[in-house]
mmCIF file of C-alpha atoms in Angstrom:
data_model
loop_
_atom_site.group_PDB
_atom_site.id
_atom_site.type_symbol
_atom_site.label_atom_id
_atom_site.label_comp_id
_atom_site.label_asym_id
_atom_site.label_seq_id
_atom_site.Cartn_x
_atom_site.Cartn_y
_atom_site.Cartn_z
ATOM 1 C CA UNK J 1 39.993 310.966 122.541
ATOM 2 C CA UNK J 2 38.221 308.548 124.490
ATOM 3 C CA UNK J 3 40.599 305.011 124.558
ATOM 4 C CA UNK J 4 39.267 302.207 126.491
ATOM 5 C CA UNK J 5 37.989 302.767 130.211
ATOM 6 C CA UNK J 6 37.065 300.560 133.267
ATOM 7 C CA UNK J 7 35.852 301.172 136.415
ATOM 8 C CA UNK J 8 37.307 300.562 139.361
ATOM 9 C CA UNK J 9 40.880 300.887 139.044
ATOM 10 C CA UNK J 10 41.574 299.475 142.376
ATOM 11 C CA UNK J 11 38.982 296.777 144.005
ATOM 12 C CA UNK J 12 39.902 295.532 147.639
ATOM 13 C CA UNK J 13 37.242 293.011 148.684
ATOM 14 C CA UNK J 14 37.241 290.101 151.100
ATOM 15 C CA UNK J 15 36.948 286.296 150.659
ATOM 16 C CA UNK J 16 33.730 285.041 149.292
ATOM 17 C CA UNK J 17 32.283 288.659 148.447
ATOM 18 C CA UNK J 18 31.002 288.874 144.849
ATOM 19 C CA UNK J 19 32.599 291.825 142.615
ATOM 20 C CA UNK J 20 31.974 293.749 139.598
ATOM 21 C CA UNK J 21 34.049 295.406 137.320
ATOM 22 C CA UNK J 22 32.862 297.179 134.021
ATOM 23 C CA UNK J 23 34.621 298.003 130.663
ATOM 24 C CA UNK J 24 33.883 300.816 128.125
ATOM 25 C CA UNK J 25 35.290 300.144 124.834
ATOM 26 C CA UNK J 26 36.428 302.450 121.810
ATOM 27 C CA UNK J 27 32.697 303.155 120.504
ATOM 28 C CA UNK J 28 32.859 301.812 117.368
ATOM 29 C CA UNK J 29 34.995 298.701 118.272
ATOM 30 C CA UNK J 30 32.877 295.616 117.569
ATOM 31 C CA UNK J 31 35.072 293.382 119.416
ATOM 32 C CA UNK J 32 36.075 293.234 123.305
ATOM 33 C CA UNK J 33 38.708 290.937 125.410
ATOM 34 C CA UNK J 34 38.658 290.454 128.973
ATOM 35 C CA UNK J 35 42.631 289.054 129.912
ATOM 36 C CA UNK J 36 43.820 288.074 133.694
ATOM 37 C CA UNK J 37 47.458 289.426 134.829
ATOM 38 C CA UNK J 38 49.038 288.075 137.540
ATOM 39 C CA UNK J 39 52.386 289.748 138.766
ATOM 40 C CA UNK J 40 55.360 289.112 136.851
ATOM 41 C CA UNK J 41 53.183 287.510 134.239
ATOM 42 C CA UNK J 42 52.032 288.109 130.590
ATOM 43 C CA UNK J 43 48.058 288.668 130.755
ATOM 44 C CA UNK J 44 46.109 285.467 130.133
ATOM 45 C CA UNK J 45 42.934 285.494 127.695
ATOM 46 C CA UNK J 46 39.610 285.270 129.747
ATOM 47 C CA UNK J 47 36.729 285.766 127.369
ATOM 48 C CA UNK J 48 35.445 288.000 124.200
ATOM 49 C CA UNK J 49 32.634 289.124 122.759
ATOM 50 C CA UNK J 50 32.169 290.318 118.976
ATOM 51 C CA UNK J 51 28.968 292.653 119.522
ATOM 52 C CA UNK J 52 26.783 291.169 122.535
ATOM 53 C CA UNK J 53 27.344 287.263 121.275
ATOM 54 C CA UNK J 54 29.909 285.938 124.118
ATOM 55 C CA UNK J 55 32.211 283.461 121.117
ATOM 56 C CA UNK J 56 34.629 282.439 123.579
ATOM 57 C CA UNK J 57 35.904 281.121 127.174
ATOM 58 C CA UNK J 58 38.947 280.157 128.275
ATOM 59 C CA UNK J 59 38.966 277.194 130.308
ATOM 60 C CA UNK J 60 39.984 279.858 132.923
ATOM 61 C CA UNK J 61 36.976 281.383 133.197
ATOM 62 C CA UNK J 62 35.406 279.851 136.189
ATOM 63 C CA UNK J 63 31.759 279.329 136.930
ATOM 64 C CA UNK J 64 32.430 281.519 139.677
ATOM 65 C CA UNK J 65 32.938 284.048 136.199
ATOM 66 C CA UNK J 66 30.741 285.327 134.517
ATOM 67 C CA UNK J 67 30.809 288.029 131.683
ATOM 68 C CA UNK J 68 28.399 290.253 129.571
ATOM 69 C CA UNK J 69 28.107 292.738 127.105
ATOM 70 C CA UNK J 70 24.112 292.886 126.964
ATOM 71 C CA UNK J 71 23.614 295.938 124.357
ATOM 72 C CA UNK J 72 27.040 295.476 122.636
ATOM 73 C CA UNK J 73 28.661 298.143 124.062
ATOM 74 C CA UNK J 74 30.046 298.460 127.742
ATOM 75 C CA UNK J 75 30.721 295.183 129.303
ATOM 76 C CA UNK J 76 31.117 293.409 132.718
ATOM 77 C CA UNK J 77 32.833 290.820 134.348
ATOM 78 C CA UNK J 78 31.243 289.422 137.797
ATOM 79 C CA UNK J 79 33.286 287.021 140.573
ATOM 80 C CA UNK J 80 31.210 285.346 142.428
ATOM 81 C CA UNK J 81 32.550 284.110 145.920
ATOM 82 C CA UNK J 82 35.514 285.581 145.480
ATOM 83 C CA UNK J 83 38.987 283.544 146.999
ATOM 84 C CA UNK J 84 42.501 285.039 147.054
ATOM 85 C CA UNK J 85 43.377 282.995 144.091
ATOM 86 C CA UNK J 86 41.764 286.023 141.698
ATOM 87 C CA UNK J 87 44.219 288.517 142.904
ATOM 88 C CA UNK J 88 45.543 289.608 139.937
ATOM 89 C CA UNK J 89 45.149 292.764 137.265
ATOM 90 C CA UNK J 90 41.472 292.604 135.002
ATOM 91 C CA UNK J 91 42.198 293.723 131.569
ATOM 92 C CA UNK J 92 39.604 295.104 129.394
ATOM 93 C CA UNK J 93 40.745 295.670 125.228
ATOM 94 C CA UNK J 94 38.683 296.373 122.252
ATOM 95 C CA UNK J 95 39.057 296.075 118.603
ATOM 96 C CA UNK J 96 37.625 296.411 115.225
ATOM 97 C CA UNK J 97 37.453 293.093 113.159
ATOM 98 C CA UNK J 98 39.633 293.181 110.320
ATOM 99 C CA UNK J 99 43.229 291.893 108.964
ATOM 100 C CA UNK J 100 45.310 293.887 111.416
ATOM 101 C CA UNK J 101 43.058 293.389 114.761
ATOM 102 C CA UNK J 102 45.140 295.803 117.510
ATOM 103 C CA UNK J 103 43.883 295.295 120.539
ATOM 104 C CA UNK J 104 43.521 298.930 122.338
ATOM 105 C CA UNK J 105 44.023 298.148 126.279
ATOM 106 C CA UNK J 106 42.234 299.661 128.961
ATOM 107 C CA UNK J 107 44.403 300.398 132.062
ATOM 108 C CA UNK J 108 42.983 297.516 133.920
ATOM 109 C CA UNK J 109 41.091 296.881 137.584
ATOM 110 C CA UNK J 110 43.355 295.355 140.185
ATOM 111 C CA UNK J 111 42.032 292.913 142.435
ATOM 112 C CA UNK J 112 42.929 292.285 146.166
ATOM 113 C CA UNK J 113 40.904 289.550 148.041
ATOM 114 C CA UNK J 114 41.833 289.263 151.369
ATOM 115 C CA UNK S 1 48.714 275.277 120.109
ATOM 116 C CA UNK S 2 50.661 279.000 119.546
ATOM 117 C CA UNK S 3 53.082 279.818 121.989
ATOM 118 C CA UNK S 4 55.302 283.127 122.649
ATOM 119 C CA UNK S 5 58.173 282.830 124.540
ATOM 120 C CA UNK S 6 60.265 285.816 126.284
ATOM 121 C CA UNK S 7 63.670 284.528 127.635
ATOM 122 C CA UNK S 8 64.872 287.868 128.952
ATOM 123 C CA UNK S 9 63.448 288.571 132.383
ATOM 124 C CA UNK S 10 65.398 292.239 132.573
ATOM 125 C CA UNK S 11 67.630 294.114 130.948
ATOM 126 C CA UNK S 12 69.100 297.136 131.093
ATOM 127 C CA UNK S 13 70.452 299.968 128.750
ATOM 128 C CA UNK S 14 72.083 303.105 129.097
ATOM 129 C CA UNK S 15 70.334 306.010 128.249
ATOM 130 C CA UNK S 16 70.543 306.904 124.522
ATOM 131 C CA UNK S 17 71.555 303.463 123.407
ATOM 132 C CA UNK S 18 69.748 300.961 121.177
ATOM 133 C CA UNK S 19 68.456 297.660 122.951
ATOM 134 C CA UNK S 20 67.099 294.065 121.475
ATOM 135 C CA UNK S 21 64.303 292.430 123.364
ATOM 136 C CA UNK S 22 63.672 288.752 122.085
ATOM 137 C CA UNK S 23 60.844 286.893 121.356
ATOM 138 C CA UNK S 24 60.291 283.406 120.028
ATOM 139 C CA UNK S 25 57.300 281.535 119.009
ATOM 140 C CA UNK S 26 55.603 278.862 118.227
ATOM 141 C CA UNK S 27 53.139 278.041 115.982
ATOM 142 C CA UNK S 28 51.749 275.536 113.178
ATOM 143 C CA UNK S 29 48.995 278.417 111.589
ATOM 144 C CA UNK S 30 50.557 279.574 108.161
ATOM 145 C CA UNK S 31 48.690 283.155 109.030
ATOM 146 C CA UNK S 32 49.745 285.353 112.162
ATOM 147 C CA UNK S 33 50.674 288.528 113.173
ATOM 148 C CA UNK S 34 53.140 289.276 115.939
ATOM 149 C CA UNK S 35 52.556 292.521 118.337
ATOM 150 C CA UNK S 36 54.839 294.225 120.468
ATOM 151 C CA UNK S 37 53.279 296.059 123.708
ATOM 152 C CA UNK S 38 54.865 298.010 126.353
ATOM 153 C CA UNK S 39 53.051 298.037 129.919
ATOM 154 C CA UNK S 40 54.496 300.531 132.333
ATOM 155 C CA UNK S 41 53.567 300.747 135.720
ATOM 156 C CA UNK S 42 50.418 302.458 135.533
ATOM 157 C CA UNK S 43 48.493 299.283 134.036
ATOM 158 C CA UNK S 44 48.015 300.224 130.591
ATOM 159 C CA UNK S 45 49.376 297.924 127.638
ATOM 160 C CA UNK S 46 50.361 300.589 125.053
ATOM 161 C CA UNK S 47 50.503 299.021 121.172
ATOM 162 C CA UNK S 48 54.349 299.692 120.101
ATOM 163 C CA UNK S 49 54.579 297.505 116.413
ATOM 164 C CA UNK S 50 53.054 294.887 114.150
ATOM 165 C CA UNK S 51 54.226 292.193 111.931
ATOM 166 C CA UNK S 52 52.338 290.079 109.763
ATOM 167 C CA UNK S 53 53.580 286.444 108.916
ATOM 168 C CA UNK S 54 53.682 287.595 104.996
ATOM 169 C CA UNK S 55 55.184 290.803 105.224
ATOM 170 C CA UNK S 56 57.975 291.136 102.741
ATOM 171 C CA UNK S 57 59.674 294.164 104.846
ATOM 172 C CA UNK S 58 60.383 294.613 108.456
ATOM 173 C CA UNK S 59 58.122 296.823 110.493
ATOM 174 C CA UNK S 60 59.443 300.289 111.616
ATOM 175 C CA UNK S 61 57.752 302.686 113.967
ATOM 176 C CA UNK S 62 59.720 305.389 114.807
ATOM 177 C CA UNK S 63 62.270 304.208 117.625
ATOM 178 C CA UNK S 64 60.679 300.903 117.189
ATOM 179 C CA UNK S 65 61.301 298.456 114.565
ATOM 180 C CA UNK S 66 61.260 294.332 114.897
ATOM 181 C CA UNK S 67 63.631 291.990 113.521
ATOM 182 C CA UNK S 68 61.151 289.182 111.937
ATOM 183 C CA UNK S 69 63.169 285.761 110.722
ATOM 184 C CA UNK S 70 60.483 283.468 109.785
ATOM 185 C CA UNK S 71 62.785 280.491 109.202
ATOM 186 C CA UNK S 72 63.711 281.080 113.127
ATOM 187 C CA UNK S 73 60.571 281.917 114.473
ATOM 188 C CA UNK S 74 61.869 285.011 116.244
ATOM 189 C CA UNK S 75 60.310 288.498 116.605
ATOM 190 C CA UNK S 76 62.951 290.711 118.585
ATOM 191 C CA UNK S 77 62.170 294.131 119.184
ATOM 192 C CA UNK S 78 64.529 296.755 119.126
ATOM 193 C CA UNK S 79 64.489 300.064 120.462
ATOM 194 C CA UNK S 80 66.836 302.568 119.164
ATOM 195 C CA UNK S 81 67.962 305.800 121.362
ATOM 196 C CA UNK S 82 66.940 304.748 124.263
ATOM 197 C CA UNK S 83 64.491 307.263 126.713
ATOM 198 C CA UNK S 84 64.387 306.918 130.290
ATOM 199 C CA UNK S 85 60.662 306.826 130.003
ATOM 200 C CA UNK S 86 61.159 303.291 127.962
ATOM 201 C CA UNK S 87 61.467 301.960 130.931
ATOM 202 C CA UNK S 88 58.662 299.424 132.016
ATOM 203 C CA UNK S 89 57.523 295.795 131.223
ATOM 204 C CA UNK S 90 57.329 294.981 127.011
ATOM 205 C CA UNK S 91 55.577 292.001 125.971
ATOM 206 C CA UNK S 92 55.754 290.104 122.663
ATOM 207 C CA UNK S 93 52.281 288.565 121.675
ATOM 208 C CA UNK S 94 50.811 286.440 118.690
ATOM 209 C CA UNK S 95 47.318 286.650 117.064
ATOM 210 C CA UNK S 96 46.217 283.882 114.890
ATOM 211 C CA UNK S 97 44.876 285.182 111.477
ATOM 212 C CA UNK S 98 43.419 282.106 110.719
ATOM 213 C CA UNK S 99 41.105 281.617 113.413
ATOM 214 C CA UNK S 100 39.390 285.347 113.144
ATOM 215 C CA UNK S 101 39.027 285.150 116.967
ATOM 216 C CA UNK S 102 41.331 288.895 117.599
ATOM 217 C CA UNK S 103 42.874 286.605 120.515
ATOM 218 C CA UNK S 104 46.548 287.269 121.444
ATOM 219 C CA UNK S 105 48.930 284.756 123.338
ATOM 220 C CA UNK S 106 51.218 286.810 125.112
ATOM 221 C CA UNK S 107 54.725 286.169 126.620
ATOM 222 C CA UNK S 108 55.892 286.375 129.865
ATOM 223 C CA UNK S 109 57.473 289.762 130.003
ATOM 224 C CA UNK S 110 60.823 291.497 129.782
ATOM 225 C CA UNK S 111 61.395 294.472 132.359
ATOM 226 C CA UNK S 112 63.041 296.788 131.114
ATOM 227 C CA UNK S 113 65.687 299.760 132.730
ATOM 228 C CA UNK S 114 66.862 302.536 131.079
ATOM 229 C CA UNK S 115 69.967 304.178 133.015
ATOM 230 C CA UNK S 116 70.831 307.784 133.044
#
């Protein structure tokens, strides 16, 4: 059973260092969400993708952000100059468009910036 | 704009007891769908229950079931028989059907501690 993955699970980096996290999605999930979590906090809607077309931003989302899904499959999520602001949890969930859209969750990367 | 709101930041039940979580929301879209997740502390937001705005009946999954009044705007979760591995963070969250984005507004969060 292969649920949602991403890679890294932990990411320690320091100020103004550019990162990189990637998600894999269900494999036949057309849809994928990239949410924020800060501690304490209910996760906060980033960006998402239906196939490789990027629909939506949140005003959130940075130009330091920036996302892609390129072949409609895996995805990633790059901070550029990185500040201890983006310390928080990276979410990565997938779905399949339709009337009841669940959201599978992967277990998330957690960002540290020093 | 949709909003969920989670008054409860913790609560705790004994082991082998039922427990209500609440939610509220807010919304002016005549077609949603309200989720229940549980996060415990390895990351992961696990799916637990769904309602949909029109749904005559209230949704049941096993331990799980939610308490929908529409005229009240609430979703409360309850868990019935508590399990000491319930324990962990549960958050209520709204999709808008109307929209066809998939986007959920979550809550803030209720911890939650099951005692032995």
């Amino acid at each position: 059973d292969t649920g949602v993955s991403q890679d890294p699970r932990h990411k320690i980096t320091k100020r103004g260092q550019n990162v990189t996290f990637r998600c894999d999605p269900i494999s036949e999930h057309n849809r994928l969400y990239w949410y924020r979590q800060t501690l304490g906090q209910g996760p906060e809607f980033l960006t998402y993708f239906q196939n490789e077309a990027q629909l939506e931003k949140s005003r959130l989302l940075s130009d330091r952000f920036s996302a892609e899904r390129p072949k409609g499959s895996f995805s990633t999520l790059e901070i550029q100059r990185t500040e201890q602001g983006d310390s928080a949890m990276y979410l990565c969930a997938s779905s399949w468009t339709g009337v009841n859209e669940k959201l599978f969750f992967g277990s998330g990367t957690q960002l540290s910036v020093l | 704009a949709q909003k969920i709101t989670q008054t409860q930041p913790g609560m705790f039940v004994q082991e082998k007891e039922a427990v209500t979580l609440d939610c509220t929301y807010d919304t002016s879209d005549p077609s949603y769908g309200l989720f229940w997740y549980k996060q415990p502390s390895s990351g992961e937001m696990i799916f637990l229950i769904y309602q949909g705005s029109y749904d005559q009946q209230n949704a049941t999954e096993g331990r799980y079931s939610l308490n929908f009044q529409k005229a009240r705007k609430s979703a409360n979760l309850v868990i019935s028989a508590s399990q000491l591995g319930d324990s962990a963070m549960y958050f209520c969250a709204m999709i808008s059907l109307s929209s066809n984005t998939g986007k959920l507004i979550f809550g803030q969060g209720t911890t939650l501690q099951v005692k032995p």
